[in-house]
Coordinates of C-alpha atoms and ligand atoms in Angstrom, one line a residue:
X1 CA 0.0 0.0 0.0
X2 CA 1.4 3.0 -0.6
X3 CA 0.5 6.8 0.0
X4 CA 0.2 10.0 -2.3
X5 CA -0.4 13.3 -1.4
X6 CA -3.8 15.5 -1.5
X7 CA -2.4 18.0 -3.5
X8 CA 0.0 16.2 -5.3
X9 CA -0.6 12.2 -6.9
X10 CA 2.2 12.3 -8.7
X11 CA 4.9 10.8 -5.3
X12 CA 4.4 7.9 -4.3
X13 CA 5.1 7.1 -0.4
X14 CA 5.5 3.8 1.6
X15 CA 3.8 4.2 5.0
X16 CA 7.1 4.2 7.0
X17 CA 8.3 7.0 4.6
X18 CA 4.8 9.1 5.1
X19 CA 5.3 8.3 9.0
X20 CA 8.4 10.0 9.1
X21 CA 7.8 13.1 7.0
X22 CA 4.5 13.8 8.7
X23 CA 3.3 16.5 5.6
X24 CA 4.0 16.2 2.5
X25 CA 6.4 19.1 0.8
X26 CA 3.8 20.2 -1.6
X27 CA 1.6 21.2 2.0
X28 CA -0.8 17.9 1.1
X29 CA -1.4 15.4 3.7
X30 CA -0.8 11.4 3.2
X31 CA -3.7 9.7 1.6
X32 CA -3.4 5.8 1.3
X33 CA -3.8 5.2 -2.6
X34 CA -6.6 2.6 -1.4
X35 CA -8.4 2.2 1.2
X36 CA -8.2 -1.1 3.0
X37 CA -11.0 -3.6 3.8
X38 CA -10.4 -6.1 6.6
X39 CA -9.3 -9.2 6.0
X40 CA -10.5 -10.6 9.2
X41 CA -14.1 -10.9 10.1
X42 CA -15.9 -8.8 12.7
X43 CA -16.9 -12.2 14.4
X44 CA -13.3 -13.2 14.4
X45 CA -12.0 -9.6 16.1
X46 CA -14.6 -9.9 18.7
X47 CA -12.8 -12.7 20.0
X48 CA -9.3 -10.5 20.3
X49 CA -7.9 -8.4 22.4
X50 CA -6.9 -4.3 21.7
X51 CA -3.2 -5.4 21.2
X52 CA -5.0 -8.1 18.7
X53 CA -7.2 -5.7 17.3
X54 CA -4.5 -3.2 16.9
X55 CA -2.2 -5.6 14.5
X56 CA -4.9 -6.5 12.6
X57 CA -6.1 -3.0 11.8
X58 CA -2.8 -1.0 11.1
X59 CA -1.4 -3.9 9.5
X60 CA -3.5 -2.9 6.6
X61 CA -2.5 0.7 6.5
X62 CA 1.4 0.2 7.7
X63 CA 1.8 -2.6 5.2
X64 CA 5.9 -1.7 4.8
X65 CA 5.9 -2.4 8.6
X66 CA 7.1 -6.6 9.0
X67 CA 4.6 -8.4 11.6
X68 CA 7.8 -8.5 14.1
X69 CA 7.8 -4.6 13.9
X70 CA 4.3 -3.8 14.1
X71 CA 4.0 -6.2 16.9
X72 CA 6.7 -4.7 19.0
X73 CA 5.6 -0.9 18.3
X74 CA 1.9 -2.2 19.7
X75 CA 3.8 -4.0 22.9
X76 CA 5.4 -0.9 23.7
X77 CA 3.0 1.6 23.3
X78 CA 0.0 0.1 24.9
X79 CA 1.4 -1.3 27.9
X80 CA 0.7 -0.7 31.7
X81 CA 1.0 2.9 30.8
X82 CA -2.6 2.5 30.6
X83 CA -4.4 1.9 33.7
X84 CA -7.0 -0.7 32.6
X85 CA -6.2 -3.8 30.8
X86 CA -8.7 -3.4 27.9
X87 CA -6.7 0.1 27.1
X88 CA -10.5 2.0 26.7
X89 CA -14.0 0.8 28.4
X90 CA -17.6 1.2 26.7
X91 CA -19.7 2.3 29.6
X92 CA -23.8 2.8 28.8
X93 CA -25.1 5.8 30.2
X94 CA -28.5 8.0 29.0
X95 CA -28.8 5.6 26.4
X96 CA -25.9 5.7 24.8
X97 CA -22.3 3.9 25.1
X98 CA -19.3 6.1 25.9
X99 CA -16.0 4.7 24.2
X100 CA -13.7 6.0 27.1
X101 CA -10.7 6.8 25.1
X102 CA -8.8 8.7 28.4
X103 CA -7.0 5.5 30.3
X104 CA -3.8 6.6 29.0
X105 CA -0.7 8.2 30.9
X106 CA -2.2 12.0 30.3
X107 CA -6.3 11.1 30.5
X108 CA -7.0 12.2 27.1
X109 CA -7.6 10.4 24.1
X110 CA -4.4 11.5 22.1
X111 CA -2.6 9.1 24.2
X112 CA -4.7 6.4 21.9
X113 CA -1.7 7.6 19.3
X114 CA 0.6 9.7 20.7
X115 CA 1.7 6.3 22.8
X116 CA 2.6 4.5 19.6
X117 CA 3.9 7.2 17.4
X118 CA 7.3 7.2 18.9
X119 CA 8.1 3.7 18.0
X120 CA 6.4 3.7 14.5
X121 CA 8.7 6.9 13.8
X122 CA 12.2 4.9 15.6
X123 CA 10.9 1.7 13.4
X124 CA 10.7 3.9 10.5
X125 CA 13.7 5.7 10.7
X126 CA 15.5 2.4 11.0
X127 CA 13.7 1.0 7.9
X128 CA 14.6 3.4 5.7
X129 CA 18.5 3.9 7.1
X130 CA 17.9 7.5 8.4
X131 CA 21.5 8.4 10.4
X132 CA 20.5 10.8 12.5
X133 CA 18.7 11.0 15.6
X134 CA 15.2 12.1 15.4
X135 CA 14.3 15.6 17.6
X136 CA 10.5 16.2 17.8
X137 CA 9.5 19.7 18.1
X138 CA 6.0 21.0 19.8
X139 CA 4.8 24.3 19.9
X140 CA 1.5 23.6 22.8
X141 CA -1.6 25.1 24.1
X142 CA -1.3 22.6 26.5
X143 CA -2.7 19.5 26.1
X144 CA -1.1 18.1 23.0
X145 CA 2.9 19.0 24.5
X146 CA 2.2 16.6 27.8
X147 CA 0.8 13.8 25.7
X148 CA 3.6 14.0 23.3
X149 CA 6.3 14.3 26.0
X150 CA 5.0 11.3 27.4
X151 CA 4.9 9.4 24.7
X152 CA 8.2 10.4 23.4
X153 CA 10.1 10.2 27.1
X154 CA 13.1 8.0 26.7
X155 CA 12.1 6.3 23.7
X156 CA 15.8 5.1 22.6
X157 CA 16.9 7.5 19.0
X158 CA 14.4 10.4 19.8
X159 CA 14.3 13.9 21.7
X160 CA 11.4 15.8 22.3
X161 CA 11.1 19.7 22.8
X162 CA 8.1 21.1 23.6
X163 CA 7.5 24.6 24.1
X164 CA 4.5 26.7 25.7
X165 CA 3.1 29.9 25.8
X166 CA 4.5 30.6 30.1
X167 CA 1.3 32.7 30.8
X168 CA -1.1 30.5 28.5
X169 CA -1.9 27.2 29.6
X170 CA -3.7 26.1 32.9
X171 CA -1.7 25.8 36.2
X172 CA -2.2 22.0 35.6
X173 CA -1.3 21.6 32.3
X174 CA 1.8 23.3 33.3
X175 CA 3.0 21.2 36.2
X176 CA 1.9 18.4 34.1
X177 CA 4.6 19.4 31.3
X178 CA 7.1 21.3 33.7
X179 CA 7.2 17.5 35.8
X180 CA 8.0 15.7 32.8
X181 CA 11.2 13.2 33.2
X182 CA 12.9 11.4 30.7
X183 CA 16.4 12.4 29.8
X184 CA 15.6 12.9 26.4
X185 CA 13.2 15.7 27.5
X186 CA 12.9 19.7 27.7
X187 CA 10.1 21.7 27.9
X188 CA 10.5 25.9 27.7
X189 CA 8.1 28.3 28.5
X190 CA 7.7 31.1 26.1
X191 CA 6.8 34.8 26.6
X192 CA 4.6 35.4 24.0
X193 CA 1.3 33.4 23.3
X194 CA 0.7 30.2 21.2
X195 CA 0.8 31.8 18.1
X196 CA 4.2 33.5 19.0
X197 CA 5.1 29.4 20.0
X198 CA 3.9 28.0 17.3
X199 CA 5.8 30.4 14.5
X200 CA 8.7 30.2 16.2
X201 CA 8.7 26.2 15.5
X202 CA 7.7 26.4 12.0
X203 CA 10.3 29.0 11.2
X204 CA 13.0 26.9 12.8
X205 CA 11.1 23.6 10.6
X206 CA 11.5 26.3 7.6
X207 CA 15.3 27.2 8.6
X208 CA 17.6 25.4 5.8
X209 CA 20.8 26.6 7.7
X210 CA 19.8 25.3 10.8
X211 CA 18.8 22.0 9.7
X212 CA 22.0 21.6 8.2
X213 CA 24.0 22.7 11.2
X214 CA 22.1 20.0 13.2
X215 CA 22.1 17.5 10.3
X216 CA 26.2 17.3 10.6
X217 CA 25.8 16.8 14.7
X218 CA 23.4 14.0 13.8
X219 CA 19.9 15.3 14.4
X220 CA 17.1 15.5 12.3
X221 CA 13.8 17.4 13.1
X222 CA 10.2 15.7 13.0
X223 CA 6.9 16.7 14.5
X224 CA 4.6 14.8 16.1
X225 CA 0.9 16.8 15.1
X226 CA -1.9 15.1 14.3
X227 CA -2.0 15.1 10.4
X228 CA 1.0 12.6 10.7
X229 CA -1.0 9.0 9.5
X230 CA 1.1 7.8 12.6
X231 CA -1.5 9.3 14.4
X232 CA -5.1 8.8 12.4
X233 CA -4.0 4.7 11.9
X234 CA -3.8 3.9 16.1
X235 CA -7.1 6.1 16.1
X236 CA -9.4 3.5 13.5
X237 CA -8.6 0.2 15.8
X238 CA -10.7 1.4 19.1
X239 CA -13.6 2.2 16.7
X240 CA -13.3 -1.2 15.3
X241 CA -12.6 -2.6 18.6
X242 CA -15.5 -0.8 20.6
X243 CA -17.9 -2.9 17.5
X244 CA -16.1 -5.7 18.1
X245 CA -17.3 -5.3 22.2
X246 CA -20.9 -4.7 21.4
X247 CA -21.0 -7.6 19.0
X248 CA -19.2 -9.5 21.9
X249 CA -21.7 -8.6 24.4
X250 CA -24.6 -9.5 22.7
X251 CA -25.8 -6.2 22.2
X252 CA -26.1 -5.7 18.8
X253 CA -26.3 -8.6 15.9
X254 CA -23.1 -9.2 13.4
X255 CA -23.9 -6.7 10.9
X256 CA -26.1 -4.4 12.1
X257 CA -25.2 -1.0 11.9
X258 CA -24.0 1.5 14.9
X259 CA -23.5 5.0 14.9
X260 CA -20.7 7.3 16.2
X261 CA -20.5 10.6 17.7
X262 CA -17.7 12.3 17.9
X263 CA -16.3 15.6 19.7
X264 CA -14.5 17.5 16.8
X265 CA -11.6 19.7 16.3
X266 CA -8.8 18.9 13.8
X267 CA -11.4 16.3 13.0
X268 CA -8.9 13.9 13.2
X269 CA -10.6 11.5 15.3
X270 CA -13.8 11.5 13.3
X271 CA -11.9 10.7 10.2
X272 CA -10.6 7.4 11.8
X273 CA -14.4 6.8 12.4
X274 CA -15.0 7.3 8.8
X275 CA -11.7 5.1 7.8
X276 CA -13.0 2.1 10.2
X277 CA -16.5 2.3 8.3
X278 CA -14.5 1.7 4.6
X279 CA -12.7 -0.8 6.8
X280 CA -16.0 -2.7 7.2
X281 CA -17.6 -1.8 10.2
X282 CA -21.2 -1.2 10.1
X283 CA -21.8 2.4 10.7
X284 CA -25.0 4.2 9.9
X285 CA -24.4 8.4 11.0
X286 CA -20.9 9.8 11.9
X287 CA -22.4 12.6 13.9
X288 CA -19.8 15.5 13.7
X289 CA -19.9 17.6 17.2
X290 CA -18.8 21.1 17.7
X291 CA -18.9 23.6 20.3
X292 CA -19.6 27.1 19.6
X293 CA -17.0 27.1 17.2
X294 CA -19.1 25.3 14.6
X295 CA -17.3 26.2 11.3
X296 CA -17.7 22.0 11.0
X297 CA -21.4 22.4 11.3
X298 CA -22.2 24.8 8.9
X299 CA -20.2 23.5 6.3
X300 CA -21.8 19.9 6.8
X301 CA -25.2 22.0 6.7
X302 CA -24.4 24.4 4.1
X303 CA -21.5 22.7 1.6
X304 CA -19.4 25.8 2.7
X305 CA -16.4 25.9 4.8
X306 CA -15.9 29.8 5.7
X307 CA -13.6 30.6 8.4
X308 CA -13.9 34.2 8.5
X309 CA -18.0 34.4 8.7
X310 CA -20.9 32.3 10.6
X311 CA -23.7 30.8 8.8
X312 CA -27.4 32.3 10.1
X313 CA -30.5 31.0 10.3
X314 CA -31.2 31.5 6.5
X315 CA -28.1 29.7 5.7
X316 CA -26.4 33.2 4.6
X317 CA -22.6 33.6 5.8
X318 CA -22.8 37.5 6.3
X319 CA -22.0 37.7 10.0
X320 CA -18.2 37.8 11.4
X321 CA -17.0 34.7 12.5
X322 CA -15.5 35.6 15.7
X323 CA -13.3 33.1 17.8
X324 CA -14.4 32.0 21.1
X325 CA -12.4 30.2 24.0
X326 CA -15.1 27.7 25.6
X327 CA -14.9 25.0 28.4
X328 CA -13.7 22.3 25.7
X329 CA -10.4 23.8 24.7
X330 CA -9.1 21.0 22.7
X331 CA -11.9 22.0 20.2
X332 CA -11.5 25.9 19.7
X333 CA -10.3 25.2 16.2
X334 CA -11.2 27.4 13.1
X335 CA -9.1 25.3 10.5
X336 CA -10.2 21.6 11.1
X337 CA -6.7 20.4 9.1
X338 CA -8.1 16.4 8.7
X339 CA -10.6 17.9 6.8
X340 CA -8.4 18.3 3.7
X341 CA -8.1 14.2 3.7
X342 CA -12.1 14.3 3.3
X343 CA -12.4 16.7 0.7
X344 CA -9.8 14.9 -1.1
X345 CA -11.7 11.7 -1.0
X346 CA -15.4 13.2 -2.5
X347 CA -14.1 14.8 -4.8
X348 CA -12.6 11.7 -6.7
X349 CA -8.5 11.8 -5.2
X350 CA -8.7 15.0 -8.0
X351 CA -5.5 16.5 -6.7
X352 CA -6.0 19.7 -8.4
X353 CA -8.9 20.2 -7.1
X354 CA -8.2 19.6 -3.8
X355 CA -5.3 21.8 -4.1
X356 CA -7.3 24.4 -5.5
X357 CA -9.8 24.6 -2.6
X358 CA -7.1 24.7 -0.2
X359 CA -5.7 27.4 -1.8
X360 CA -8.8 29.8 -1.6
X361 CA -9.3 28.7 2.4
X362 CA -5.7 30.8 3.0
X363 CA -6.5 33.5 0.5
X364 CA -10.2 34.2 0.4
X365 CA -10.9 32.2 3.6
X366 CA -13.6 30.4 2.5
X367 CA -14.4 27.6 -0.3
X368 CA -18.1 25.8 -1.3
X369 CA -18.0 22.0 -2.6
X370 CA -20.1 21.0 -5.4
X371 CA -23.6 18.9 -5.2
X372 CA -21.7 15.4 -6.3
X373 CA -19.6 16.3 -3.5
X374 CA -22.1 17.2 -0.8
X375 CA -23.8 13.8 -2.0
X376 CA -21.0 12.2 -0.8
X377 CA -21.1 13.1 2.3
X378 CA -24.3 11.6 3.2
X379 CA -22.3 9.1 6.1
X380 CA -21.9 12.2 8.1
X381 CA -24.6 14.8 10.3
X382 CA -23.5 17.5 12.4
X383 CA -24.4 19.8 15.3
X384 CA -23.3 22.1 17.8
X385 CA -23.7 22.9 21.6
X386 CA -23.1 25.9 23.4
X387 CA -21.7 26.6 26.9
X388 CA -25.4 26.4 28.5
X389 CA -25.9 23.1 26.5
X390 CA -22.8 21.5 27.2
X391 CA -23.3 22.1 31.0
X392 CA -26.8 20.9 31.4
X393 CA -25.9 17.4 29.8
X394 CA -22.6 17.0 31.6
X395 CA -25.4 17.7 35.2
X396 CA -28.3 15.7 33.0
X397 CA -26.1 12.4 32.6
X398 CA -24.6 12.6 35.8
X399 CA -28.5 13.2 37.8
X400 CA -29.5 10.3 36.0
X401 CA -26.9 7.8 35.7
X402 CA -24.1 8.9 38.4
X403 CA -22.3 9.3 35.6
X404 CA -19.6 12.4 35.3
X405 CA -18.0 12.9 31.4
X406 CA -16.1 15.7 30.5
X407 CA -16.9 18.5 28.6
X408 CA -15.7 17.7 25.5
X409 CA -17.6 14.4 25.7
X410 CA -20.5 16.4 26.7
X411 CA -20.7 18.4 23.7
X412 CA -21.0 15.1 22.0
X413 CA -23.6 13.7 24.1
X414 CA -25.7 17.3 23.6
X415 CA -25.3 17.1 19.8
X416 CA -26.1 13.4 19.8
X417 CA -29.9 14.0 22.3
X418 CA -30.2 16.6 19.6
X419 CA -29.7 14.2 16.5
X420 CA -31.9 11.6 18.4
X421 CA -34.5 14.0 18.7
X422 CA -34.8 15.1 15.4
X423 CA -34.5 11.9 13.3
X424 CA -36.0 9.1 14.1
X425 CA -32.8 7.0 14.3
X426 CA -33.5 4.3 17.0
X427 CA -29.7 2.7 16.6
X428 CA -26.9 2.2 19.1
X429 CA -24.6 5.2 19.4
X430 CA -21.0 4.9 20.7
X431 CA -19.9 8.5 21.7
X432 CA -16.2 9.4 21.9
X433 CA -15.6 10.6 25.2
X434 CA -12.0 11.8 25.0
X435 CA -10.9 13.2 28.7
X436 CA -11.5 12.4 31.6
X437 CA -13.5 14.7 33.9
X438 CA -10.5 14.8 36.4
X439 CA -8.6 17.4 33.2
X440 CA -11.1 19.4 33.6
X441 CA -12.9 19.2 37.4
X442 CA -13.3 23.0 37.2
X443 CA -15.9 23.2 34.5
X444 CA -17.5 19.8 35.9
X445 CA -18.0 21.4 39.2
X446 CA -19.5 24.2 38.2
X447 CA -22.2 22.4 35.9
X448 CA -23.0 19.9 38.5
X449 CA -23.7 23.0 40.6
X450 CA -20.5 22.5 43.3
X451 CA -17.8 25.4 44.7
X452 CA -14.4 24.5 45.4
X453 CA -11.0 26.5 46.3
X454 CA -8.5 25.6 43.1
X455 CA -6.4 23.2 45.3
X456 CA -9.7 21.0 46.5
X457 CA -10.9 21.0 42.9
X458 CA -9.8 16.9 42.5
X459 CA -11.0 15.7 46.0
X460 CA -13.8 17.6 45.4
X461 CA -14.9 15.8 42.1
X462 CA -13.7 12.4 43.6
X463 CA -16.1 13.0 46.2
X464 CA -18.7 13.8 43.9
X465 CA -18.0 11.0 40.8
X466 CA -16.5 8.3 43.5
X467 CA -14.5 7.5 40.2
X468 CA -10.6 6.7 41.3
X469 CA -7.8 9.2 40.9
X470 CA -6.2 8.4 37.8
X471 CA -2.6 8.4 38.1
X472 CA -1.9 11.2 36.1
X473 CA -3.9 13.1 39.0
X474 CA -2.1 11.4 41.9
X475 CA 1.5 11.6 40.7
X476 CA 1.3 15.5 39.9
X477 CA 0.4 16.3 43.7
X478 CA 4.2 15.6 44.7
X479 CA 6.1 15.5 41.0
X480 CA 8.7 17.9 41.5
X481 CA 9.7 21.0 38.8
X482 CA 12.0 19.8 36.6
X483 CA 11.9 22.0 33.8
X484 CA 11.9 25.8 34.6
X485 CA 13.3 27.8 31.3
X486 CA 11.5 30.6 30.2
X487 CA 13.0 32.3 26.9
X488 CA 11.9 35.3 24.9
X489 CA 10.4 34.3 21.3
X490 CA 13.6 35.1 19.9
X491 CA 15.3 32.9 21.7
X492 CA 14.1 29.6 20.6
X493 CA 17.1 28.9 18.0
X494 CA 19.4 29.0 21.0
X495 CA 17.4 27.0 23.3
X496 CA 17.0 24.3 20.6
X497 CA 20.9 24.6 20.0
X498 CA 21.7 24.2 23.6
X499 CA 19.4 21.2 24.5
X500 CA 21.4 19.4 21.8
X501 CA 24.6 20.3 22.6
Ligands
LIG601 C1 -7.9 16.8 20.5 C2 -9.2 16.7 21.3 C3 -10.4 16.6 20.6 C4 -10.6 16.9 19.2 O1 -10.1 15.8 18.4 P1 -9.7 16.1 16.8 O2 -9.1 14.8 16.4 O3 -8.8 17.2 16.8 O4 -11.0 16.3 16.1 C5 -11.6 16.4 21.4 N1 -11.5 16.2 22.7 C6 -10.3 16.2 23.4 C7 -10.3 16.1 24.9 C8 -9.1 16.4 22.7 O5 -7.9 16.5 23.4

């Protein structure tokens, strides 16, 4: 199987080549030239385990990767890291199941990936006689840099760097980063905001001389974001696997179909829902959530995906699009960059075409898909919830089945009671619930109607939930600072220099 680019379908790419460039030069992302069907029946998964699952999912996307290789990149990423054997848990609550995706070491689903990136990134190097020593550099708003440093922490041939906006990210998300071991680790706070982070690592990605300075001392950068397939192929097996667990259970019948809801941002996750339905599961509605960012939502209503202005009641885009910080972070996104790998799919793998709409997104902010288009897209539906929305259904689930979720998940689970109520879809929904309520106990409080001083926010919500402290939780309370550079923006180049000198 090999990979070509969205914008480009001239280059070929094996998967461990794709892995290790991440984006392809012409700006494209890694498309696989086919996409695979599963060669093993869904009656046949159900009687495997995630590591089993796993194997027999990204075997079909990684197919440069031998058995022995993918087999050891699955052993070592999903190990006790995770603190339940299964890796996630499908718990039913308000008639629905939440796929709990946050068992990992930093309670959030990008651990799913961000656990077995590192290895299928050594594995590739090695496979394709790369010298140097791989140094991964993050620009974070918080959540991603903790997940990738943790992934990435003593992994034998890697570095990480991550670096953060110092006054920008929440007091846990710092000690979280800031506590970080591994001796292949540093994490620098930044005075200047994300955006000030984030250009600062693309212009050193972008800096020929410095690459070739490093090149000769044996480093060579990569990054670890989530357009990287090394990412979106660990994300398909726990749909297939959650399938595979309802099938198991007796809950649903071997063929009948499920849907999936899923709280959106880079819409990278919902893409691996959409992959694991090619793949052969049974899935009847991908329900795309948003918060009150819903650029997603309109353009699934409307065909149009306009950054800059917010589709009205009429369906007109003539009001400023303004962006909003809400209680689901992880999902303030204007540019959902997945998207691109969608687009480039309904519109028949036209390159140009794909290229073309990409281009008027940066210049003119805004593009419109054609009806053959929209007709494909007849797998997905889409919805929003606001701030009051998302707290009612985080108190509504927990008054009536004890149970606490997140409010990312919540979003989902507010879109979803909305889909439910206006179709009359009667089939079995798996939501994506992608944190766990103890990364965000402040927002969970306060919808369930609770006060707490910042330092009793945890005990508070344990009390509450009577869920255990994760570990991630537990471990902070005494992790001791071991990172405490703070640079000017400026400045990066040198702290880059330094950490690999
Ligand atoms: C990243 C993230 C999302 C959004 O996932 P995408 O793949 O970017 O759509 C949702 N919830 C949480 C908690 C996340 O960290």
């Amino acid at each position: 199987m090999y990979y070509k680019s969205t914008r480009n379908n001239a280059l070929r790419y094996t998967a461990s080549q794709a892995v290790l460039k991440g984006l392809s030069d012409d700006g494209g992302l890694f498309v696989p030239e086919k996409l695979p069907v599963s060669d093993k029946s869904l009656q046949e998964l159900a009687t495997m385990d995630y590591k089993a699952v796993a194997y027999e999912v990204m075997k079909l996307y990684l197919s440069d990767y031998t058995e022995e290789e993918l087999k050891y990149c699955i052993e070592q990423a999903y190990d006790d890291k995770f603190d339940i054997p299964e890796k996630v848990a499908l718990k039913k609550a308000g008639g629905a199941y939440y796929l709990e995706l946050f068992h990992g070491p930093t309670i959030a689903f990008k651990d799913m990936a961000l656990s077995i990136l590192p290895y299928l990134m050594t594995t590739a190097a090695k496979k394709n006689q790369l010298k140097e020593e791989i140094v991964i550099l993050t620009a974070t708003s918080g959540d991603t840099g903790k997940a990738a440093l943790a992934g990435f922490a003593d992994v034998p041939g890697t570095r990480i760097m991550v670096f953060y906006p110092k006054d920008g990210v929440s007091k846990i998300q710092e000690k979280q980063m800031v506590t970080q071991k591994g001796g292949n680790v540093k994490v620098v706070g930044i005075r200047g905001n994300f955006d000030d982070a984030q250009n600062g690592v693309k212009a050193m990605f972008n800096d020929a001389g410095l690459k070739d300075e490093l090149k000769s001392r044996g480093y060579v950068f990569s990054s670890a974001n989530s357009i990287n397939i090394g990412r979106l192929v660990p994300q398909i097996v726990y749909y297939v696997y959650s399938y595979t667990r309802l099938l198991k259970d007796g809950i649903i019948a071997d063929g009948e179909s499920i849907n999936f809801c899923v709280p959106t941002g880079n819409f990278g996750n919902i893409l691996a829902a959409y992959f694991a339905k090619q793949l052969g599961v049974p899935v009847g509605k991908l329900i795309c959530a948003s918060n009150k960012n819903k650029v997603l939502t309109d353009f699934f209503k409307s065909g149009t995906y306009d950054k800059l202005h917010v589709m009205d009641d009429a369906g007109n885009f003539s009001e400023k699009r303004e962006f909003m910080l809400t209680s689901s972070p992880s999902m303030d996104i204007l540019i959902s960059s997945n998207l691109e790998r969608l687009i480039y799919l309904i519109c028949g793998e036209d390159d140009h075409k794909c290229a073309d709409f990409m281009k008027q997104l940066s210049k003119e902010g805004s593009y419109e898909i054609d009806d053959l288009m929209r007709s494909r897209l007849k797998d997905f539906d889409a919805g929003f919830a606001d701030e009051a929305a998302c707290a009612e259904m985080i108190k509504k689930v927990f008054d009536e089945d004890g149970y606490v979720i997140d409010p990312h998940t919540a979003v989902a689970a507010a879109v979803y009671e909305e889909y439910r109520s206006k179709s009359s879809d009667s089939l079995n929904c798996v939501i994506a619930s992608t944190a766990s309520p103890y990364k965000f106990p402040e927002a969970v409080l306060k919808a369930l109607g609770e006060e707490s001083s910042d330092e009793e926010l945890t005990d508070k919500l344990n009390e509450i939930s009577k869920v255990p402290f994760p570990k991630a939780i537990s471990e902070l309370r005494d992790a001791q600072v071991l990172h405490d550079t703070v640079c000017d923006k400026d400045e990066m180049k040198e702290q880059v220099r330094s950490f690999l000198n």
